Amino acid sequence: MRKSHIILFIFLILMWLFVTWPTDLQHLIVGILVCGFVSFMIGDMFVKRPHVFKHLSRYLWFLYYIPLFIWECIKANLDVAYRVAHPDLPINPGIVKVKTDLKSDTALTFLANSITLTPGTMSVDIDAEKGYLYIHWINVKDKDIHKATEIIVARFEKILKRIFD
Amino acid sequence: MNEIIGYIFIGIGLAFDFFGCLGLIRLPDVYNRLQASTKCVTLGTCSILFGLFLFKGFTASGIKALLCILFIILTAPVSAHALSRGAHSSGVKLWDKSVCDMYAEDKKYKA
C-alpha cells in the first residue's frame, strides 16, 4: 500500500459514510471492502503528489478560502440579479484573456470554477501550457491582459497557490 | 426556530432561481445566458437544499442535502465551461454589441 492509495481510501470511505448516514455494521463492512478494492485498482491516478496532504497550512488556507468564496458567490448573484432585473439590461460583454501562474491541474480547476461562480465572469477555455485563461466577462472594464488579470484572477490566485501548488 | 430560518433560506433560493430563469429569457446570447443560469441557479438551488438541511437536521435526508450542495458547487461550473467552450468551437457568435473576443483572435492566429 502506498500513500496515495490510503488517501484515496479515506476520501472514498468518508463519502460512503455520508451517503449511508445513519451508519451500521453492514454498511461499514461493504464500504470498506468496495473502497479498498477501488482505491487499490486506481490508486495513483487521482492523487499524484501525496506529500502535499501532510502540510497543515494548506488546510488552514482552505478554511479561509471557503467563506471568501461564499461571499464572492453571493455578490455575484446580486450582481446578476441586478443586471437581469434592470429594464435597460446594463451589460457590456466580451471575452478577455488573463494570465495565471498556477501549474497543477487541481489548482487550475479550482481557479476556473471560482472564476465562473464570481461576479460577472465565466471561464470559457484554458491553455494550461502557457497559463492563459479565456474568460467571458459580462461587463468588460478593461481589455488589457494585465489589468484584467489584476481584477479577475489576483484575489484567488494567491490563496489557491498556497493551497494547491 | 430552525424551521423559520429554513423557510427564509428556501425563499431566498426561490428568488435567485427566478432571477436565473429571467436571465435565461432576457439576455441576448448563449454566453450571457450561461452566466445568469449558472450563477443564480447554483446559489439558488444550494440555498433551497440548505433550507431543507435546516428542516431535517443531521438525519439521512439532511446529510444527503449537504452532499448535493457539494456536488452542485463542484459540477455546475464545469458544465458551464464545457457548454461555452463547445458553443464557441462550433461557431456560435457573440452578441453584436460585444466589446472584444480575444479567444477567436487567438484561435485564428493558431490556425
PDB file of C-alpha atoms in Angstrom:
ATOM      1  CA  MET A   1       0.000   0.000   0.000  1.00  0.00           C
ATOM      2  CA  ARG A   2       1.310   3.408  -0.960  1.00  0.00           C
ATOM      3  CA  LYS A   3       0.328   6.764   0.478  1.00  0.00           C
ATOM      4  CA  SER A   4      -1.833   7.739  -2.493  1.00  0.00           C
ATOM      5  CA  HIS A   5      -3.901   4.580  -2.033  1.00  0.00           C
ATOM      6  CA  ILE A   6      -4.535   5.375   1.613  1.00  0.00           C
ATOM      7  CA  ILE A   7      -5.528   8.984   0.909  1.00  0.00           C
ATOM      8  CA  LEU A   8      -7.953   7.946  -1.805  1.00  0.00           C
ATOM      9  CA  PHE A   9      -9.377   5.275   0.515  1.00  0.00           C
ATOM     10  CA  ILE A  10     -10.032   7.889   3.209  1.00  0.00           C
ATOM     11  CA  PHE A  11     -11.830  10.154   0.759  1.00  0.00           C
ATOM     12  CA  LEU A  12     -13.973   7.315  -0.562  1.00  0.00           C
ATOM     13  CA  ILE A  13     -14.923   5.945   2.820  1.00  0.00           C
ATOM     14  CA  LEU A  14     -15.886   9.429   4.070  1.00  0.00           C
ATOM     15  CA  MET A  15     -18.118   9.911   1.036  1.00  0.00           C
ATOM     16  CA  TRP A  16     -19.684   6.473   1.544  1.00  0.00           C
ATOM     17  CA  LEU A  17     -20.365   7.166   5.219  1.00  0.00           C
ATOM     18  CA  PHE A  18     -22.095  10.445   4.332  1.00  0.00           C
ATOM     19  CA  VAL A  19     -24.251   8.795   1.686  1.00  0.00           C
ATOM     20  CA  THR A  20     -25.361   5.997   4.033  1.00  0.00           C
ATOM     21  CA  TRP A  21     -25.511   8.328   7.035  1.00  0.00           C
ATOM     22  CA  PRO A  22     -27.152   6.513   9.960  1.00  0.00           C
ATOM     23  CA  THR A  23     -24.307   4.076   9.617  1.00  0.00           C
ATOM     24  CA  ASP A  24     -24.384   0.475  10.822  1.00  0.00           C
ATOM     25  CA  LEU A  25     -22.106  -2.530  10.633  1.00  0.00           C
ATOM     26  CA  GLN A  26     -23.339  -3.905   7.286  1.00  0.00           C
ATOM     27  CA  HIS A  27     -22.833  -0.591   5.509  1.00  0.00           C
ATOM     28  CA  LEU A  28     -19.418  -0.186   7.077  1.00  0.00           C
ATOM     29  CA  ILE A  29     -18.205  -3.637   6.011  1.00  0.00           C
ATOM     30  CA  VAL A  30     -19.443  -3.283   2.437  1.00  0.00           C
ATOM     31  CA  GLY A  31     -17.966   0.223   2.257  1.00  0.00           C
ATOM     32  CA  ILE A  32     -14.552  -0.886   3.476  1.00  0.00           C
ATOM     33  CA  LEU A  33     -14.451  -3.786   1.001  1.00  0.00           C
ATOM     34  CA  VAL A  34     -15.548  -1.753  -2.024  1.00  0.00           C
ATOM     35  CA  CYS A  35     -13.469   1.339  -1.197  1.00  0.00           C
ATOM     36  CA  GLY A  36     -10.424  -0.837  -0.587  1.00  0.00           C
ATOM     37  CA  PHE A  37     -10.834  -2.547  -3.943  1.00  0.00           C
ATOM     38  CA  VAL A  38     -11.408   0.727  -5.836  1.00  0.00           C
ATOM     39  CA  SER A  39      -8.501   2.537  -4.230  1.00  0.00           C
ATOM     40  CA  PHE A  40      -6.256  -0.475  -4.822  1.00  0.00           C
ATOM     41  CA  MET A  41      -7.158  -0.507  -8.532  1.00  0.00           C
ATOM     42  CA  ILE A  42      -6.953   3.209  -9.358  1.00  0.00           C
ATOM     43  CA  GLY A  43      -4.719   4.469  -6.570  1.00  0.00           C
ATOM     44  CA  ASP A  44      -2.268   6.940  -8.061  1.00  0.00           C
ATOM     45  CA  MET A  45      -4.421   8.176 -10.935  1.00  0.00           C
ATOM     46  CA  PHE A  46      -6.067  10.839  -8.773  1.00  0.00           C
ATOM     47  CA  VAL A  47      -3.579  11.521  -6.011  1.00  0.00           C
ATOM     48  CA  LYS A  48      -0.357  12.249  -7.857  1.00  0.00           C
ATOM     49  CA  ARG A  49       1.535  14.123  -5.162  1.00  0.00           C
ATOM     50  CA  PRO A  50       0.689  12.551  -1.781  1.00  0.00           C
ATOM     51  CA  HIS A  51       3.195  14.666   0.152  1.00  0.00           C
ATOM     52  CA  VAL A  52       1.035  17.808  -0.181  1.00  0.00           C
ATOM     53  CA  PHE A  53      -1.585  16.304   2.117  1.00  0.00           C
ATOM     54  CA  LYS A  54       0.816  16.491   5.048  1.00  0.00           C
ATOM     55  CA  HIS A  55       1.084  20.282   5.189  1.00  0.00           C
ATOM     56  CA  LEU A  56      -1.230  21.711   7.831  1.00  0.00           C
ATOM     57  CA  SER A  57      -1.090  25.260   6.494  1.00  0.00           C
ATOM     58  CA  ARG A  58      -2.854  24.175   3.297  1.00  0.00           C
ATOM     59  CA  TYR A  59      -5.911  23.076   5.267  1.00  0.00           C
ATOM     60  CA  LEU A  60      -5.979  26.358   7.194  1.00  0.00           C
ATOM     61  CA  TRP A  61      -5.818  28.345   3.958  1.00  0.00           C
ATOM     62  CA  PHE A  62      -8.608  26.192   2.580  1.00  0.00           C
ATOM     63  CA  LEU A  63     -10.750  27.046   5.626  1.00  0.00           C
ATOM     64  CA  TYR A  64     -10.045  30.721   4.923  1.00  0.00           C
ATOM     65  CA  TYR A  65     -10.920  30.245   1.266  1.00  0.00           C
ATOM     66  CA  ILE A  66     -14.433  28.853   1.890  1.00  0.00           C
ATOM     67  CA  PRO A  67     -16.051  31.983   3.439  1.00  0.00           C
ATOM     68  CA  LEU A  68     -14.311  34.206   0.896  1.00  0.00           C
ATOM     69  CA  PHE A  69     -15.729  32.048  -1.878  1.00  0.00           C
ATOM     70  CA  ILE A  70     -19.259  32.105  -0.438  1.00  0.00           C
ATOM     71  CA  TRP A  71     -19.120  35.883  -0.042  1.00  0.00           C
ATOM     72  CA  GLU A  72     -17.978  36.337  -3.665  1.00  0.00           C
ATOM     73  CA  CYS A  73     -20.700  33.931  -4.768  1.00  0.00           C
ATOM     74  CA  ILE A  74     -23.424  35.953  -3.060  1.00  0.00           C
ATOM     75  CA  LYS A  75     -22.047  39.170  -4.563  1.00  0.00           C
ATOM     76  CA  ALA A  76     -22.080  37.509  -7.998  1.00  0.00           C
ATOM     77  CA  ASN A  77     -25.712  36.553  -7.605  1.00  0.00           C
ATOM     78  CA  LEU A  78     -26.807  40.015  -6.531  1.00  0.00           C
ATOM     79  CA  ASP A  79     -24.862  41.465  -9.461  1.00  0.00           C
ATOM     80  CA  VAL A  80     -26.516  39.151 -11.989  1.00  0.00           C
ATOM     81  CA  ALA A  81     -29.954  39.687 -10.452  1.00  0.00           C
ATOM     82  CA  TYR A  82     -29.479  43.438 -10.725  1.00  0.00           C
ATOM     83  CA  ARG A  83     -28.401  43.232 -14.360  1.00  0.00           C
ATOM     84  CA  VAL A  84     -31.261  40.933 -15.305  1.00  0.00           C
ATOM     85  CA  ALA A  85     -33.963  42.874 -13.490  1.00  0.00           C
ATOM     86  CA  HIS A  86     -32.830  46.294 -14.749  1.00  0.00           C
ATOM     87  CA  PRO A  87     -35.079  47.471 -17.629  1.00  0.00           C
ATOM     88  CA  ASP A  88     -32.149  48.549 -19.845  1.00  0.00           C
ATOM     89  CA  LEU A  89     -30.025  45.378 -19.434  1.00  0.00           C
ATOM     90  CA  PRO A  90     -26.753  47.119 -18.440  1.00  0.00           C
ATOM     91  CA  ILE A  91     -24.364  44.563 -19.942  1.00  0.00           C
ATOM     92  CA  ASN A  92     -21.174  45.042 -21.892  1.00  0.00           C
ATOM     93  CA  PRO A  93     -19.954  41.526 -22.676  1.00  0.00           C
ATOM     94  CA  GLY A  94     -16.785  40.224 -24.240  1.00  0.00           C
ATOM     95  CA  ILE A  95     -14.150  37.503 -23.974  1.00  0.00           C
ATOM     96  CA  VAL A  96     -10.871  38.601 -22.416  1.00  0.00           C
ATOM     97  CA  LYS A  97      -7.610  36.801 -21.838  1.00  0.00           C
ATOM     98  CA  VAL A  98      -5.890  36.608 -18.457  1.00  0.00           C
ATOM     99  CA  LYS A  99      -2.678  35.037 -17.285  1.00  0.00           C
ATOM    100  CA  THR A 100      -2.145  32.758 -14.317  1.00  0.00           C
ATOM    101  CA  ASP A 101       0.929  31.356 -12.604  1.00  0.00           C
ATOM    102  CA  LEU A 102      -0.719  28.233 -11.221  1.00  0.00           C
ATOM    103  CA  LYS A 103       0.636  24.962 -12.553  1.00  0.00           C
ATOM    104  CA  SER A 104      -1.069  21.916 -11.051  1.00  0.00           C
ATOM    105  CA  ASP A 105      -4.312  20.576 -12.521  1.00  0.00           C
ATOM    106  CA  THR A 106      -6.252  20.773  -9.255  1.00  0.00           C
ATOM    107  CA  ALA A 107      -5.332  24.408  -8.739  1.00  0.00           C
ATOM    108  CA  LEU A 108      -6.313  25.330 -12.307  1.00  0.00           C
ATOM    109  CA  THR A 109      -9.634  23.527 -11.954  1.00  0.00           C
ATOM    110  CA  PHE A 110     -10.430  25.311  -8.717  1.00  0.00           C
ATOM    111  CA  LEU A 111      -9.382  28.648 -10.215  1.00  0.00           C
ATOM    112  CA  ALA A 112     -11.651  28.153 -13.236  1.00  0.00           C
ATOM    113  CA  ASN A 113     -14.565  27.093 -11.032  1.00  0.00           C
ATOM    114  CA  SER A 114     -14.075  30.034  -8.694  1.00  0.00           C
ATOM    115  CA  ILE A 115     -13.957  32.431 -11.630  1.00  0.00           C
ATOM    116  CA  THR A 116     -17.189  31.001 -13.004  1.00  0.00           C
ATOM    117  CA  LEU A 117     -19.026  31.491  -9.724  1.00  0.00           C
ATOM    118  CA  THR A 118     -17.753  35.026  -9.026  1.00  0.00           C
ATOM    119  CA  PRO A 119     -19.186  38.336 -10.238  1.00  0.00           C
ATOM    120  CA  GLY A 120     -19.665  38.704 -13.947  1.00  0.00           C
ATOM    121  CA  THR A 121     -17.066  36.239 -15.177  1.00  0.00           C
ATOM    122  CA  MET A 122     -17.153  32.755 -16.681  1.00  0.00           C
ATOM    123  CA  SER A 123     -14.187  30.736 -17.877  1.00  0.00           C
ATOM    124  CA  VAL A 124     -14.521  29.615 -21.493  1.00  0.00           C
ATOM    125  CA  ASP A 125     -11.235  27.900 -22.218  1.00  0.00           C
ATOM    126  CA  ILE A 126      -7.871  27.272 -20.640  1.00  0.00           C
ATOM    127  CA  ASP A 127      -4.403  26.999 -22.105  1.00  0.00           C
ATOM    128  CA  ALA A 128      -2.554  25.124 -19.408  1.00  0.00           C
ATOM    129  CA  GLU A 129       0.861  25.145 -21.093  1.00  0.00           C
ATOM    130  CA  LYS A 130       1.145  28.913 -21.429  1.00  0.00           C
ATOM    131  CA  GLY A 131      -1.040  29.663 -18.428  1.00  0.00           C
ATOM    132  CA  TYR A 132      -3.751  31.629 -20.210  1.00  0.00           C
ATOM    133  CA  LEU A 133      -7.427  31.615 -19.290  1.00  0.00           C
ATOM    134  CA  TYR A 134     -10.095  32.890 -21.681  1.00  0.00           C
ATOM    135  CA  ILE A 135     -12.883  34.496 -19.706  1.00  0.00           C
ATOM    136  CA  HIS A 136     -16.291  35.695 -20.741  1.00  0.00           C
ATOM    137  CA  TRP A 137     -16.917  38.926 -18.852  1.00  0.00           C
ATOM    138  CA  ILE A 138     -20.421  40.324 -18.677  1.00  0.00           C
ATOM    139  CA  ASN A 139     -19.208  43.875 -18.049  1.00  0.00           C
ATOM    140  CA  VAL A 140     -15.770  44.405 -19.600  1.00  0.00           C
ATOM    141  CA  LYS A 141     -13.917  47.040 -17.609  1.00  0.00           C
ATOM    142  CA  ASP A 142     -10.519  46.680 -19.240  1.00  0.00           C
ATOM    143  CA  LYS A 143      -9.358  44.774 -22.303  1.00  0.00           C
ATOM    144  CA  ASP A 144      -5.701  44.862 -21.321  1.00  0.00           C
ATOM    145  CA  ILE A 145      -4.389  41.475 -20.214  1.00  0.00           C
ATOM    146  CA  HIS A 146      -2.542  42.678 -17.094  1.00  0.00           C
ATOM    147  CA  LYS A 147      -5.325  44.843 -15.717  1.00  0.00           C
ATOM    148  CA  ALA A 148      -7.928  42.148 -16.385  1.00  0.00           C
ATOM    149  CA  THR A 149      -5.668  39.677 -14.567  1.00  0.00           C
ATOM    150  CA  GLU A 150      -5.463  42.011 -11.593  1.00  0.00           C
ATOM    151  CA  ILE A 151      -9.235  42.459 -11.427  1.00  0.00           C
ATOM    152  CA  ILE A 152     -10.337  38.873 -12.033  1.00  0.00           C
ATOM    153  CA  VAL A 153      -7.635  36.439 -11.014  1.00  0.00           C
ATOM    154  CA  ALA A 154      -5.461  38.096  -8.376  1.00  0.00           C
ATOM    155  CA  ARG A 155      -7.778  37.758  -5.394  1.00  0.00           C
ATOM    156  CA  PHE A 156      -7.997  33.965  -5.695  1.00  0.00           C
ATOM    157  CA  GLU A 157      -4.615  33.192  -7.144  1.00  0.00           C
ATOM    158  CA  LYS A 158      -2.599  33.971  -4.028  1.00  0.00           C
ATOM    159  CA  ILE A 159      -4.747  31.761  -1.821  1.00  0.00           C
ATOM    160  CA  LEU A 160      -5.047  28.901  -4.311  1.00  0.00           C
ATOM    161  CA  LYS A 161      -1.294  28.942  -4.783  1.00  0.00           C
ATOM    162  CA  ARG A 162      -0.848  28.364  -1.057  1.00  0.00           C
ATOM    163  CA  ILE A 163      -3.480  25.612  -1.012  1.00  0.00           C
ATOM    164  CA  PHE A 164      -2.741  23.511  -4.071  1.00  0.00           C
ATOM    165  CA  ASP A 165       0.610  24.330  -5.639  1.00  0.00           C
TER     166      ASP A 165
ATOM    167  CA  MET B   1     -36.641  28.378  15.189  1.00  0.00           C
ATOM    168  CA  ASN B   2     -34.779  26.182  12.738  1.00  0.00           C
ATOM    169  CA  GLU B   3     -37.884  25.916  10.607  1.00  0.00           C
ATOM    170  CA  ILE B   4     -38.258  29.694  10.312  1.00  0.00           C
ATOM    171  CA  ILE B   5     -34.628  30.075   9.184  1.00  0.00           C
ATOM    172  CA  GLY B   6     -35.181  27.169   6.823  1.00  0.00           C
ATOM    173  CA  TYR B   7     -38.171  28.932   5.278  1.00  0.00           C
ATOM    174  CA  ILE B   8     -36.099  32.090   4.845  1.00  0.00           C
ATOM    175  CA  PHE B   9     -33.333  30.154   3.053  1.00  0.00           C
ATOM    176  CA  ILE B  10     -35.858  28.424   0.794  1.00  0.00           C
ATOM    177  CA  GLY B  11     -37.445  31.778  -0.041  1.00  0.00           C
ATOM    178  CA  ILE B  12     -34.074  33.314  -0.951  1.00  0.00           C
ATOM    179  CA  GLY B  13     -33.283  30.269  -3.082  1.00  0.00           C
ATOM    180  CA  LEU B  14     -36.572  30.524  -4.961  1.00  0.00           C
ATOM    181  CA  ALA B  15     -35.947  34.225  -5.630  1.00  0.00           C
ATOM    182  CA  PHE B  16     -32.488  33.539  -7.053  1.00  0.00           C
ATOM    183  CA  ASP B  17     -33.799  30.678  -9.175  1.00  0.00           C
ATOM    184  CA  PHE B  18     -36.440  33.048 -10.514  1.00  0.00           C
ATOM    185  CA  PHE B  19     -33.792  35.610 -11.464  1.00  0.00           C
ATOM    186  CA  GLY B  20     -31.765  32.888 -13.156  1.00  0.00           C
ATOM    187  CA  CYS B  21     -34.719  31.884 -15.312  1.00  0.00           C
ATOM    188  CA  LEU B  22     -35.487  35.531 -16.059  1.00  0.00           C
ATOM    189  CA  GLY B  23     -31.903  35.963 -17.219  1.00  0.00           C
ATOM    190  CA  LEU B  24     -32.252  32.908 -19.419  1.00  0.00           C
ATOM    191  CA  ILE B  25     -35.074  34.690 -21.269  1.00  0.00           C
ATOM    192  CA  ARG B  26     -33.879  38.278 -21.278  1.00  0.00           C
ATOM    193  CA  LEU B  27     -30.152  38.109 -22.019  1.00  0.00           C
ATOM    194  CA  PRO B  28     -29.069  38.144 -25.650  1.00  0.00           C
ATOM    195  CA  ASP B  29     -26.631  35.288 -26.406  1.00  0.00           C
ATOM    196  CA  VAL B  30     -25.506  31.853 -25.242  1.00  0.00           C
ATOM    197  CA  TYR B  31     -22.625  33.037 -23.086  1.00  0.00           C
ATOM    198  CA  ASN B  32     -24.587  35.663 -21.183  1.00  0.00           C
ATOM    199  CA  ARG B  33     -27.398  33.215 -20.636  1.00  0.00           C
ATOM    200  CA  LEU B  34     -24.972  30.657 -19.288  1.00  0.00           C
ATOM    201  CA  GLN B  35     -23.633  33.269 -16.886  1.00  0.00           C
ATOM    202  CA  ALA B  36     -27.059  34.030 -15.472  1.00  0.00           C
ATOM    203  CA  SER B  37     -28.237  30.444 -15.314  1.00  0.00           C
ATOM    204  CA  THR B  38     -25.027  29.072 -13.793  1.00  0.00           C
ATOM    205  CA  LYS B  39     -24.577  31.629 -11.039  1.00  0.00           C
ATOM    206  CA  CYS B  40     -28.155  32.195  -9.941  1.00  0.00           C
ATOM    207  CA  VAL B  41     -29.313  28.617 -10.260  1.00  0.00           C
ATOM    208  CA  THR B  42     -26.277  27.281  -8.412  1.00  0.00           C
ATOM    209  CA  LEU B  43     -26.679  29.501  -5.376  1.00  0.00           C
ATOM    210  CA  GLY B  44     -30.479  29.310  -5.514  1.00  0.00           C
ATOM    211  CA  THR B  45     -30.532  25.533  -5.511  1.00  0.00           C
ATOM    212  CA  CYS B  46     -27.849  25.349  -2.838  1.00  0.00           C
ATOM    213  CA  SER B  47     -29.881  27.708  -0.688  1.00  0.00           C
ATOM    214  CA  ILE B  48     -33.013  25.588  -1.076  1.00  0.00           C
ATOM    215  CA  LEU B  49     -31.049  22.465  -0.159  1.00  0.00           C
ATOM    216  CA  PHE B  50     -29.557  24.210   2.860  1.00  0.00           C
ATOM    217  CA  GLY B  51     -33.050  25.177   3.972  1.00  0.00           C
ATOM    218  CA  LEU B  52     -34.018  21.520   3.680  1.00  0.00           C
ATOM    219  CA  PHE B  53     -31.000  20.597   5.803  1.00  0.00           C
ATOM    220  CA  LEU B  54     -32.164  23.042   8.499  1.00  0.00           C
ATOM    221  CA  PHE B  55     -35.569  21.370   8.480  1.00  0.00           C
ATOM    222  CA  LYS B  56     -34.231  17.845   8.746  1.00  0.00           C
ATOM    223  CA  GLY B  57     -31.078  18.243  10.815  1.00  0.00           C
ATOM    224  CA  PHE B  58     -28.429  15.514  10.837  1.00  0.00           C
ATOM    225  CA  THR B  59     -30.700  12.775   9.574  1.00  0.00           C
ATOM    226  CA  ALA B  60     -30.350  10.689   6.402  1.00  0.00           C
ATOM    227  CA  SER B  61     -32.064  13.209   4.109  1.00  0.00           C
ATOM    228  CA  GLY B  62     -30.376  16.225   5.730  1.00  0.00           C
ATOM    229  CA  ILE B  63     -26.887  14.837   5.156  1.00  0.00           C
ATOM    230  CA  LYS B  64     -27.794  13.961   1.566  1.00  0.00           C
ATOM    231  CA  ALA B  65     -28.901  17.553   1.018  1.00  0.00           C
ATOM    232  CA  LEU B  66     -25.480  18.750   2.195  1.00  0.00           C
ATOM    233  CA  LEU B  67     -23.762  16.300  -0.159  1.00  0.00           C
ATOM    234  CA  CYS B  68     -25.911  17.590  -3.020  1.00  0.00           C
ATOM    235  CA  ILE B  69     -24.723  21.148  -2.269  1.00  0.00           C
ATOM    236  CA  LEU B  70     -21.123  19.980  -2.506  1.00  0.00           C
ATOM    237  CA  PHE B  71     -21.671  18.179  -5.806  1.00  0.00           C
ATOM    238  CA  ILE B  72     -23.639  21.055  -7.354  1.00  0.00           C
ATOM    239  CA  ILE B  73     -20.872  23.527  -6.489  1.00  0.00           C
ATOM    240  CA  LEU B  74     -18.274  21.193  -7.974  1.00  0.00           C
ATOM    241  CA  THR B  75     -20.128  20.282 -11.178  1.00  0.00           C
ATOM    242  CA  ALA B  76     -22.168  23.334 -12.254  1.00  0.00           C
ATOM    243  CA  PRO B  77     -19.163  25.485 -13.226  1.00  0.00           C
ATOM    244  CA  VAL B  78     -17.612  22.572 -15.098  1.00  0.00           C
ATOM    245  CA  SER B  79     -20.733  22.021 -17.182  1.00  0.00           C
ATOM    246  CA  ALA B  80     -20.999  25.763 -17.933  1.00  0.00           C
ATOM    247  CA  HIS B  81     -17.356  25.725 -19.009  1.00  0.00           C
ATOM    248  CA  ALA B  82     -17.937  22.716 -21.280  1.00  0.00           C
ATOM    249  CA  LEU B  83     -21.080  24.234 -22.823  1.00  0.00           C
ATOM    250  CA  SER B  84     -19.486  27.600 -23.518  1.00  0.00           C
ATOM    251  CA  ARG B  85     -16.342  26.036 -24.970  1.00  0.00           C
ATOM    252  CA  GLY B  86     -18.423  23.747 -27.154  1.00  0.00           C
ATOM    253  CA  ALA B  87     -20.568  26.649 -28.320  1.00  0.00           C
ATOM    254  CA  HIS B  88     -17.524  28.717 -29.202  1.00  0.00           C
ATOM    255  CA  SER B  89     -15.750  25.975 -31.081  1.00  0.00           C
ATOM    256  CA  SER B  90     -18.877  25.098 -33.070  1.00  0.00           C
ATOM    257  CA  GLY B  91     -19.093  28.705 -34.210  1.00  0.00           C
ATOM    258  CA  VAL B  92     -21.782  30.347 -32.116  1.00  0.00           C
ATOM    259  CA  LYS B  93     -21.267  34.103 -32.455  1.00  0.00           C
ATOM    260  CA  LEU B  94     -21.141  36.513 -29.572  1.00  0.00           C
ATOM    261  CA  TRP B  95     -23.764  39.234 -29.271  1.00  0.00           C
ATOM    262  CA  ASP B  96     -23.453  42.087 -31.818  1.00  0.00           C
ATOM    263  CA  LYS B  97     -22.621  44.686 -29.182  1.00  0.00           C
ATOM    264  CA  SER B  98     -19.897  42.590 -27.526  1.00  0.00           C
ATOM    265  CA  VAL B  99     -16.727  44.519 -26.867  1.00  0.00           C
ATOM    266  CA  CYS B 100     -13.989  42.054 -27.735  1.00  0.00           C
ATOM    267  CA  ASP B 101     -13.351  38.381 -28.453  1.00  0.00           C
ATOM    268  CA  MET B 102      -9.720  37.550 -27.794  1.00  0.00           C
ATOM    269  CA  TYR B 103     -10.415  33.826 -27.848  1.00  0.00           C
ATOM    270  CA  ALA B 104     -11.428  33.945 -31.546  1.00  0.00           C
ATOM    271  CA  GLU B 105      -8.385  36.093 -32.360  1.00  0.00           C
ATOM    272  CA  ASP B 106      -6.029  33.649 -30.698  1.00  0.00           C
ATOM    273  CA  LYS B 107      -7.644  30.672 -32.390  1.00  0.00           C
ATOM    274  CA  LYS B 108      -7.284  32.332 -35.790  1.00  0.00           C
ATOM    275  CA  TYR B 109      -3.632  33.055 -35.040  1.00  0.00           C
ATOM    276  CA  LYS B 110      -3.004  29.434 -34.127  1.00  0.00           C
ATOM    277  CA  ALA B 111      -4.703  28.008 -37.217  1.00  0.00           C
TER     278      ALA B 111
END
